[in-house]
Amino acid sequence: MFITINNRQIEVQTGETILQVCRRENIFIPTFCYHEAFGGQGACRMCMVEVKENGRNKNRLVAACTYPVTATIEVFTESDRVQQVRRTLVMLLKRRAAQDPYIEELAHKYEAPLLPKLKVDPQGCILCRLCILACEKMGKSAIWTVLRGIDKRIATPYDEETDECMGCKACAEICPTQAITFLEDGEKRSIWNKTFTLVSCERCGKPYATREQLEYMREQTGYETAQICEPCRKKTLASQVEKYQN
Amino acid sequence: MDKQVNNEIMKQKIMVCCGTGCTANGGRDVYKAFLEQLSSISNIEVLPMVKQTGCNGWCEKGPLVKIMPEDITYCGVKVADVGEIIDKTLLQKQVIKRLLYRDPATKKHITSHHQTNFYRKQHKIALRNIGEIDPGNIQDYIDRGGYQALQKAFSSLTPQQLIDEIISSGLRGRGGGGFPTGRKWQACKDAQGSPKYIICNGDEGDPGAFMDRSIMEGDPHTVIEGMILCAYAVGASHGFVYVRDEYDLAVAYLKKAIQDARIHGYLGKGILGSNLNFDIEIVRGGGAFVCGEETALMASIEGRPGEPYDKYVFPTEKGLWGQPTIINNVESWANIPVIILKGAQEFKKIGTAGSSGTKVFSLVGKVVNTGLVEVPMGTSLREIIYEIGGGVLRNRSFKAVQTGGPSGGCIPASLLDLKVDFDTLTQAGSMMGSGGMIVMDDHTCMVEVARYYLNFLAGESCGKCTPCREGIRALLEILTRICDGEGQMKDLDLLEEISSTMQEASLCALGRTAANPVLSTIRYFRDEYLAHIKEQRCPAGVCRKLTTFYIEPEKCNGCGLCTRNCPANAIVGEKKQFHVIDNESCIRCGECYRQCRFDAVQVM
């Protein structure tokens, strides 16, 4: 099936989202809450695009990350309507994460006016929820959104330390605005009101995971593996391949 | 008492309104008093005569007691009146004038509520049984034609014919969206996948709206019958009634109704000897306003947080647990049995071309007769507010009516002749919503009204998508600023820019309509915004930082009502001499302004 994006014919498969098609075709669509590992959430609304559908008189704005292509449509990714929406959204999000370079770049691109900074806690969180999805994917779901409306934020249950958190900091690593803070001193890591003991790599000696994390991996896989960090594991594997080739 | 008298009483029916409003005013105590006092007269079996009914809609005048077949309606009945009613009306056939409704215009007493303006102008379909039956008694419902639509459908309509009937009736969803119900059913019937689900949306959350509550509390079987008809039409096996958690009475009556329907063979396996298997489960809501949005509601039933998701694929294809799902509002369901029984053509005769049938409004605010009102689509606001509602309280001047719940809009006096239906309200910048109607008088500040609703939505948005969460926050900040006298002219542009993005980009209807209170008040009451920003003045005397009250000496007759009500002791004056407000100690609460009967208290 063919659709047109910005007047260009593009072949698509039924059920693909507009965003997937655009990423493949290198068509720029800004996103905050999208990650290809999780699919679209439709939360940040930065990926809104204008769509002309058969049988509808008026074009409508849809979220590219959740809109599945099921019929021939025309898509406009930078129309006036789209730009106006993105301008306001960046203006609103910049209040939460004023220092973020990507938001700054988009604010410049869409000429977003400046509103006073917000006093939200934690500063910098734009509620894209990627941390929640990463945590869920790691298998634990230690954090989720709490409260509603303008008070909504990400937290562990009752802001207390939770058994579920294993200190893997997948949440902090995926956070696009570095809003999840953690402390690390080579032996301990503190995150989400909980302190973890770090385990060092048997090869290079660098701390690379928490004890809880390795314990969880053992539980899940049923294997007792050597305590080796990711880079060292790759090096070992590479040297084995080299041996085999020789 | 001899036997003949007993038989006389037995023919009479005493119907005590035990809707939520009347119960709050002691309706249930009145009901019990009737039971007790009648049983103490002699050892007659009194239960069949005294009935508790659902909400009659006329909550302003409750508790209501109707006596049939004489068709006498008593208003504001107290337990102390029960003895007199039994004595005079039941035994001696006398009407007690004191308890009758007195028409404020003609000053005449009216015996039957059917003759009052409040009822005469109404056309009851969804509310047809409410107030006439005991909601806990399935036989009452059956006696008034209940479950006949089901019999008719099973004996003479194929599922497709049933859907065609609903399509040609032109029924549109009464929950607010106004989507054609028949088309929804057709899409679900055509969708692949099994099982299919049916949901009744009873998560009514708009402040001041209680039409769904009244239906569930007053006539639960009509909802159940509507759902069974739909199950037959689309081939569904399981239904859910999602009820707002606070509605205890609705849950109790629905539970009873579902059990009774099972016993009578209307629910369960092989309904009425057919091969349809269908049963209904009650789900209590989790207390979030946003769960009235259908995708959030389905997420909630599934046990996930009540957050909406994009429905580019409609629930009729992928709904509850990814299965084809029909979700309709309580009032929509209540219309279904009538359409099937009387036929689509009859139904279509009522209402307007684009919106057939009736709509229930909950008329509240500064209006004489508050309560539930069911009128044909296309009835004008003036008829609803002035003829049925009896006009604005204390004869104040009408300023605006807010329709459609918190994310509806405010409609000004110049549009009072607007004929209300789905399309006209949307064109006027408001919406039908679930049918809330809040009347506002000239003591209402429209900027503050917008701020009030945004404040409600700030707590009730789910907070998932940026435009709704951050947009509402920004709008609320700006409106608060304007109410505090710190607004600037550029704030108006900012309000409009943010509102427009919220309409365009929000995930669900809550966010898309959340800016309506702001946009509609700017559209119709721009001068009030300007007064706040440019003149630092709140014309309605509501925003404290912008208000100064004074007493006009010529109008003040020194009655002292203001002095007695002033919490700050800021008003001085001799009896029968004009009074003066001391602005230093005045806290601008506006109590004197509201109390004064002579309009002597004025806003500077």
PDB file of C-alpha atoms in Angstrom, chain B residues 163-355:
ATOM      1  CA  ILE B 163     -29.584  -2.661  14.524  1.00  0.00           C
ATOM      2  CA  ASP B 164     -31.324  -1.163  11.488  1.00  0.00           C
ATOM      3  CA  GLU B 165     -34.087  -0.020  13.792  1.00  0.00           C
ATOM      4  CA  ILE B 166     -31.602   1.727  16.084  1.00  0.00           C
ATOM      5  CA  ILE B 167     -29.808   3.269  13.107  1.00  0.00           C
ATOM      6  CA  SER B 168     -33.022   4.619  11.638  1.00  0.00           C
ATOM      7  CA  SER B 169     -34.123   5.982  15.002  1.00  0.00           C
ATOM      8  CA  GLY B 170     -31.182   8.389  14.784  1.00  0.00           C
ATOM      9  CA  LEU B 171     -30.305   7.832  18.457  1.00  0.00           C
ATOM     10  CA  ARG B 172     -27.032   9.515  19.349  1.00  0.00           C
ATOM     11  CA  GLY B 173     -24.927   8.664  22.399  1.00  0.00           C
ATOM     12  CA  ARG B 174     -26.218  10.488  25.442  1.00  0.00           C
ATOM     13  CA  GLY B 175     -22.906  10.458  27.307  1.00  0.00           C
ATOM     14  CA  GLY B 176     -21.707  13.542  25.526  1.00  0.00           C
ATOM     15  CA  GLY B 177     -19.998  12.505  22.318  1.00  0.00           C
ATOM     16  CA  GLY B 178     -23.224  12.166  20.388  1.00  0.00           C
ATOM     17  CA  PHE B 179     -21.935   9.353  18.181  1.00  0.00           C
ATOM     18  CA  PRO B 180     -24.753   7.535  16.353  1.00  0.00           C
ATOM     19  CA  THR B 181     -25.518   4.502  18.513  1.00  0.00           C
ATOM     20  CA  GLY B 182     -26.715   2.315  15.652  1.00  0.00           C
ATOM     21  CA  ARG B 183     -23.516   2.797  13.676  1.00  0.00           C
ATOM     22  CA  LYS B 184     -21.520   1.835  16.730  1.00  0.00           C
ATOM     23  CA  TRP B 185     -23.515  -1.386  17.062  1.00  0.00           C
ATOM     24  CA  GLN B 186     -23.157  -2.159  13.378  1.00  0.00           C
ATOM     25  CA  ALA B 187     -19.363  -1.747  13.584  1.00  0.00           C
ATOM     26  CA  CYS B 188     -19.222  -4.078  16.556  1.00  0.00           C
ATOM     27  CA  LYS B 189     -21.447  -6.660  14.914  1.00  0.00           C
ATOM     28  CA  ASP B 190     -19.249  -6.605  11.808  1.00  0.00           C
ATOM     29  CA  ALA B 191     -16.017  -6.790  13.814  1.00  0.00           C
ATOM     30  CA  GLN B 192     -14.130 -10.073  13.940  1.00  0.00           C
ATOM     31  CA  GLY B 193     -13.424 -11.587  17.310  1.00  0.00           C
ATOM     32  CA  SER B 194     -15.070 -13.345  20.180  1.00  0.00           C
ATOM     33  CA  PRO B 195     -16.062 -12.779  22.913  1.00  0.00           C
ATOM     34  CA  LYS B 196     -17.608  -9.360  22.445  1.00  0.00           C
ATOM     35  CA  TYR B 197     -18.321  -7.130  25.396  1.00  0.00           C
ATOM     36  CA  ILE B 198     -20.976  -4.603  26.303  1.00  0.00           C
ATOM     37  CA  ILE B 199     -20.384  -1.834  28.793  1.00  0.00           C
ATOM     38  CA  CYS B 200     -22.760   0.562  30.449  1.00  0.00           C
ATOM     39  CA  ASN B 201     -20.952   3.766  31.372  1.00  0.00           C
ATOM     40  CA  GLY B 202     -22.381   4.892  34.700  1.00  0.00           C
ATOM     41  CA  ASP B 203     -19.314   6.811  35.841  1.00  0.00           C
ATOM     42  CA  GLU B 204     -21.124  10.098  35.987  1.00  0.00           C
ATOM     43  CA  GLY B 205     -18.760  12.709  37.355  1.00  0.00           C
ATOM     44  CA  ASP B 206     -19.780  16.171  36.208  1.00  0.00           C
ATOM     45  CA  PRO B 207     -20.406  18.465  39.153  1.00  0.00           C
ATOM     46  CA  GLY B 208     -24.146  18.977  39.502  1.00  0.00           C
ATOM     47  CA  ALA B 209     -25.142  16.200  37.096  1.00  0.00           C
ATOM     48  CA  PHE B 210     -27.223  13.296  38.360  1.00  0.00           C
ATOM     49  CA  MET B 211     -29.302  11.986  35.461  1.00  0.00           C
ATOM     50  CA  ASP B 212     -27.503   8.652  35.175  1.00  0.00           C
ATOM     51  CA  ARG B 213     -27.647   8.221  38.898  1.00  0.00           C
ATOM     52  CA  SER B 214     -31.403   8.749  38.856  1.00  0.00           C
ATOM     53  CA  ILE B 215     -31.909   6.225  36.093  1.00  0.00           C
ATOM     54  CA  MET B 216     -29.780   3.576  37.778  1.00  0.00           C
ATOM     55  CA  GLU B 217     -31.456   4.248  41.113  1.00  0.00           C
ATOM     56  CA  GLY B 218     -34.974   4.680  39.814  1.00  0.00           C
ATOM     57  CA  ASP B 219     -35.294   2.271  36.897  1.00  0.00           C
ATOM     58  CA  PRO B 220     -32.366  -0.169  36.759  1.00  0.00           C
ATOM     59  CA  HIS B 221     -34.198  -2.691  34.600  1.00  0.00           C
ATOM     60  CA  THR B 222     -34.415  -0.374  31.613  1.00  0.00           C
ATOM     61  CA  VAL B 223     -30.606  -0.281  31.498  1.00  0.00           C
ATOM     62  CA  ILE B 224     -30.443  -4.048  31.751  1.00  0.00           C
ATOM     63  CA  GLU B 225     -33.067  -4.555  29.050  1.00  0.00           C
ATOM     64  CA  GLY B 226     -31.223  -2.163  26.745  1.00  0.00           C
ATOM     65  CA  MET B 227     -28.011  -4.080  27.242  1.00  0.00           C
ATOM     66  CA  ILE B 228     -29.646  -7.458  26.588  1.00  0.00           C
ATOM     67  CA  LEU B 229     -31.113  -6.113  23.350  1.00  0.00           C
ATOM     68  CA  CYS B 230     -27.640  -4.978  22.310  1.00  0.00           C
ATOM     69  CA  ALA B 231     -26.141  -8.342  23.264  1.00  0.00           C
ATOM     70  CA  TYR B 232     -28.688 -10.008  21.003  1.00  0.00           C
ATOM     71  CA  ALA B 233     -27.899  -7.585  18.178  1.00  0.00           C
ATOM     72  CA  VAL B 234     -24.102  -7.759  18.215  1.00  0.00           C
ATOM     73  CA  GLY B 235     -23.639 -11.238  19.638  1.00  0.00           C
ATOM     74  CA  ALA B 236     -22.059 -10.365  22.959  1.00  0.00           C
ATOM     75  CA  SER B 237     -21.851 -12.731  25.882  1.00  0.00           C
ATOM     76  CA  HIS B 238     -20.758 -10.531  28.722  1.00  0.00           C
ATOM     77  CA  GLY B 239     -21.724  -7.102  29.989  1.00  0.00           C
ATOM     78  CA  PHE B 240     -20.352  -4.723  32.560  1.00  0.00           C
ATOM     79  CA  VAL B 241     -22.043  -1.868  34.332  1.00  0.00           C
ATOM     80  CA  TYR B 242     -19.331   0.539  35.437  1.00  0.00           C
ATOM     81  CA  VAL B 243     -20.852   2.575  38.269  1.00  0.00           C
ATOM     82  CA  ARG B 244     -19.339   5.544  39.993  1.00  0.00           C
ATOM     83  CA  ASP B 245     -18.133   4.305  43.359  1.00  0.00           C
ATOM     84  CA  GLU B 246     -20.065   6.901  45.337  1.00  0.00           C
ATOM     85  CA  TYR B 247     -23.399   5.651  43.977  1.00  0.00           C
ATOM     86  CA  ASP B 248     -24.188   3.089  46.672  1.00  0.00           C
ATOM     87  CA  LEU B 249     -27.923   3.118  46.113  1.00  0.00           C
ATOM     88  CA  ALA B 250     -27.470   2.628  42.363  1.00  0.00           C
ATOM     89  CA  VAL B 251     -25.211  -0.350  42.991  1.00  0.00           C
ATOM     90  CA  ALA B 252     -27.710  -1.869  45.414  1.00  0.00           C
ATOM     91  CA  TYR B 253     -30.664  -1.514  43.022  1.00  0.00           C
ATOM     92  CA  LEU B 254     -28.643  -2.716  40.034  1.00  0.00           C
ATOM     93  CA  LYS B 255     -27.517  -5.775  41.969  1.00  0.00           C
ATOM     94  CA  LYS B 256     -31.085  -6.582  42.918  1.00  0.00           C
ATOM     95  CA  ALA B 257     -32.260  -5.956  39.370  1.00  0.00           C
ATOM     96  CA  ILE B 258     -29.611  -8.242  37.865  1.00  0.00           C
ATOM     97  CA  GLN B 259     -30.522 -11.017  40.308  1.00  0.00           C
ATOM     98  CA  ASP B 260     -34.221 -10.632  39.579  1.00  0.00           C
ATOM     99  CA  ALA B 261     -33.587 -10.582  35.837  1.00  0.00           C
ATOM    100  CA  ARG B 262     -31.651 -13.848  36.178  1.00  0.00           C
ATOM    101  CA  ILE B 263     -34.505 -15.441  38.120  1.00  0.00           C
ATOM    102  CA  HIS B 264     -36.984 -14.362  35.450  1.00  0.00           C
ATOM    103  CA  GLY B 265     -34.770 -15.781  32.717  1.00  0.00           C
ATOM    104  CA  TYR B 266     -33.822 -12.459  31.139  1.00  0.00           C
ATOM    105  CA  LEU B 267     -30.153 -12.953  31.967  1.00  0.00           C
ATOM    106  CA  GLY B 268     -28.046 -16.088  31.971  1.00  0.00           C
ATOM    107  CA  LYS B 269     -27.926 -19.047  29.613  1.00  0.00           C
ATOM    108  CA  GLY B 270     -30.543 -19.430  26.899  1.00  0.00           C
ATOM    109  CA  ILE B 271     -32.396 -16.172  27.542  1.00  0.00           C
ATOM    110  CA  LEU B 272     -36.175 -16.637  27.083  1.00  0.00           C
ATOM    111  CA  GLY B 273     -35.615 -19.971  25.415  1.00  0.00           C
ATOM    112  CA  SER B 274     -33.348 -18.545  22.705  1.00  0.00           C
ATOM    113  CA  ASN B 275     -29.712 -19.494  22.247  1.00  0.00           C
ATOM    114  CA  LEU B 276     -28.470 -16.164  23.606  1.00  0.00           C
ATOM    115  CA  ASN B 277     -26.202 -16.398  26.639  1.00  0.00           C
ATOM    116  CA  PHE B 278     -25.584 -13.087  28.311  1.00  0.00           C
ATOM    117  CA  ASP B 279     -24.854 -11.948  31.822  1.00  0.00           C
ATOM    118  CA  ILE B 280     -23.983  -8.663  33.485  1.00  0.00           C
ATOM    119  CA  GLU B 281     -21.407  -7.832  36.123  1.00  0.00           C
ATOM    120  CA  ILE B 282     -21.167  -4.637  38.167  1.00  0.00           C
ATOM    121  CA  VAL B 283     -17.806  -2.875  38.384  1.00  0.00           C
ATOM    122  CA  ARG B 284     -17.419  -0.033  40.848  1.00  0.00           C
ATOM    123  CA  GLY B 285     -15.331   2.872  39.651  1.00  0.00           C
ATOM    124  CA  GLY B 286     -12.094   3.884  41.268  1.00  0.00           C
ATOM    125  CA  GLY B 287     -13.063   7.476  41.926  1.00  0.00           C
ATOM    126  CA  ALA B 288     -11.450   9.210  38.964  1.00  0.00           C
ATOM    127  CA  PHE B 289     -13.486  11.641  36.881  1.00  0.00           C
ATOM    128  CA  VAL B 290     -11.488  10.718  33.787  1.00  0.00           C
ATOM    129  CA  CYS B 291     -12.751   7.105  34.003  1.00  0.00           C
ATOM    130  CA  GLY B 292     -15.942   8.351  32.386  1.00  0.00           C
ATOM    131  CA  GLU B 293     -13.834   8.574  29.212  1.00  0.00           C
ATOM    132  CA  GLU B 294     -14.383   5.265  27.486  1.00  0.00           C
ATOM    133  CA  THR B 295     -10.795   4.122  26.975  1.00  0.00           C
ATOM    134  CA  ALA B 296      -9.864   5.080  30.542  1.00  0.00           C
ATOM    135  CA  LEU B 297     -12.975   3.243  31.724  1.00  0.00           C
ATOM    136  CA  MET B 298     -11.949   0.102  29.903  1.00  0.00           C
ATOM    137  CA  ALA B 299      -8.409   0.376  31.287  1.00  0.00           C
ATOM    138  CA  SER B 300      -9.969   0.658  34.726  1.00  0.00           C
ATOM    139  CA  ILE B 301     -12.116  -2.450  34.242  1.00  0.00           C
ATOM    140  CA  GLU B 302      -9.005  -4.314  33.122  1.00  0.00           C
ATOM    141  CA  GLY B 303      -7.331  -3.334  36.376  1.00  0.00           C
ATOM    142  CA  ARG B 304      -4.925  -0.799  34.902  1.00  0.00           C
ATOM    143  CA  PRO B 305      -4.669   2.861  35.948  1.00  0.00           C
ATOM    144  CA  GLY B 306      -7.553   4.909  34.581  1.00  0.00           C
ATOM    145  CA  GLU B 307      -5.723   6.633  31.762  1.00  0.00           C
ATOM    146  CA  PRO B 308      -7.114   7.017  28.247  1.00  0.00           C
ATOM    147  CA  TYR B 309      -5.320   5.833  25.139  1.00  0.00           C
ATOM    148  CA  ASP B 310      -5.582   6.879  21.504  1.00  0.00           C
ATOM    149  CA  LYS B 311      -8.551   5.275  19.812  1.00  0.00           C
ATOM    150  CA  TYR B 312      -7.585   5.469  16.187  1.00  0.00           C
ATOM    151  CA  VAL B 313      -8.899   1.914  16.238  1.00  0.00           C
ATOM    152  CA  PHE B 314     -12.376   2.182  17.767  1.00  0.00           C
ATOM    153  CA  PRO B 315     -13.389   0.122  20.822  1.00  0.00           C
ATOM    154  CA  THR B 316     -15.975  -1.545  18.578  1.00  0.00           C
ATOM    155  CA  GLU B 317     -13.006  -3.286  16.964  1.00  0.00           C
ATOM    156  CA  LYS B 318     -10.507  -3.403  19.795  1.00  0.00           C
ATOM    157  CA  GLY B 319     -11.898  -2.487  23.168  1.00  0.00           C
ATOM    158  CA  LEU B 320     -11.965  -4.281  26.462  1.00  0.00           C
ATOM    159  CA  TRP B 321      -9.059  -6.777  26.561  1.00  0.00           C
ATOM    160  CA  GLY B 322      -8.592  -6.071  22.874  1.00  0.00           C
ATOM    161  CA  GLN B 323     -12.011  -7.479  21.988  1.00  0.00           C
ATOM    162  CA  PRO B 324     -14.869  -5.801  20.099  1.00  0.00           C
ATOM    163  CA  THR B 325     -16.736  -3.728  22.671  1.00  0.00           C
ATOM    164  CA  ILE B 326     -19.847  -1.575  22.781  1.00  0.00           C
ATOM    165  CA  ILE B 327     -19.819   1.154  25.349  1.00  0.00           C
ATOM    166  CA  ASN B 328     -22.881   3.325  25.848  1.00  0.00           C
ATOM    167  CA  ASN B 329     -24.019   5.718  28.508  1.00  0.00           C
ATOM    168  CA  VAL B 330     -26.805   4.912  30.998  1.00  0.00           C
ATOM    169  CA  GLU B 331     -29.261   7.297  29.366  1.00  0.00           C
ATOM    170  CA  SER B 332     -28.604   5.823  25.913  1.00  0.00           C
ATOM    171  CA  TRP B 333     -29.393   2.361  27.249  1.00  0.00           C
ATOM    172  CA  ALA B 334     -32.607   3.623  28.818  1.00  0.00           C
ATOM    173  CA  ASN B 335     -33.811   4.765  25.384  1.00  0.00           C
ATOM    174  CA  ILE B 336     -33.220   1.437  23.636  1.00  0.00           C
ATOM    175  CA  PRO B 337     -36.245  -0.569  24.919  1.00  0.00           C
ATOM    176  CA  VAL B 338     -38.590   2.286  23.971  1.00  0.00           C
ATOM    177  CA  ILE B 339     -37.198   2.519  20.447  1.00  0.00           C
ATOM    178  CA  ILE B 340     -37.574  -1.214  19.902  1.00  0.00           C
ATOM    179  CA  LEU B 341     -41.030  -1.419  21.418  1.00  0.00           C
ATOM    180  CA  LYS B 342     -42.565   1.649  19.801  1.00  0.00           C
ATOM    181  CA  GLY B 343     -40.500   1.661  16.635  1.00  0.00           C
ATOM    182  CA  ALA B 344     -37.847   3.959  15.246  1.00  0.00           C
ATOM    183  CA  GLN B 345     -40.358   6.090  13.379  1.00  0.00           C
ATOM    184  CA  GLU B 346     -42.199   7.040  16.559  1.00  0.00           C
ATOM    185  CA  PHE B 347     -38.921   7.944  18.216  1.00  0.00           C
ATOM    186  CA  LYS B 348     -37.774  10.009  15.278  1.00  0.00           C
ATOM    187  CA  LYS B 349     -40.846  12.193  15.479  1.00  0.00           C
ATOM    188  CA  ILE B 350     -39.421  13.628  18.681  1.00  0.00           C
ATOM    189  CA  GLY B 351     -36.537  16.068  18.583  1.00  0.00           C
ATOM    190  CA  THR B 352     -34.708  17.690  15.688  1.00  0.00           C
ATOM    191  CA  ALA B 353     -33.475  16.396  12.361  1.00  0.00           C
ATOM    192  CA  GLY B 354     -29.899  15.902  13.535  1.00  0.00           C
ATOM    193  CA  SER B 355     -30.692  14.864  17.093  1.00  0.00           C
TER     194      SER B 355
END
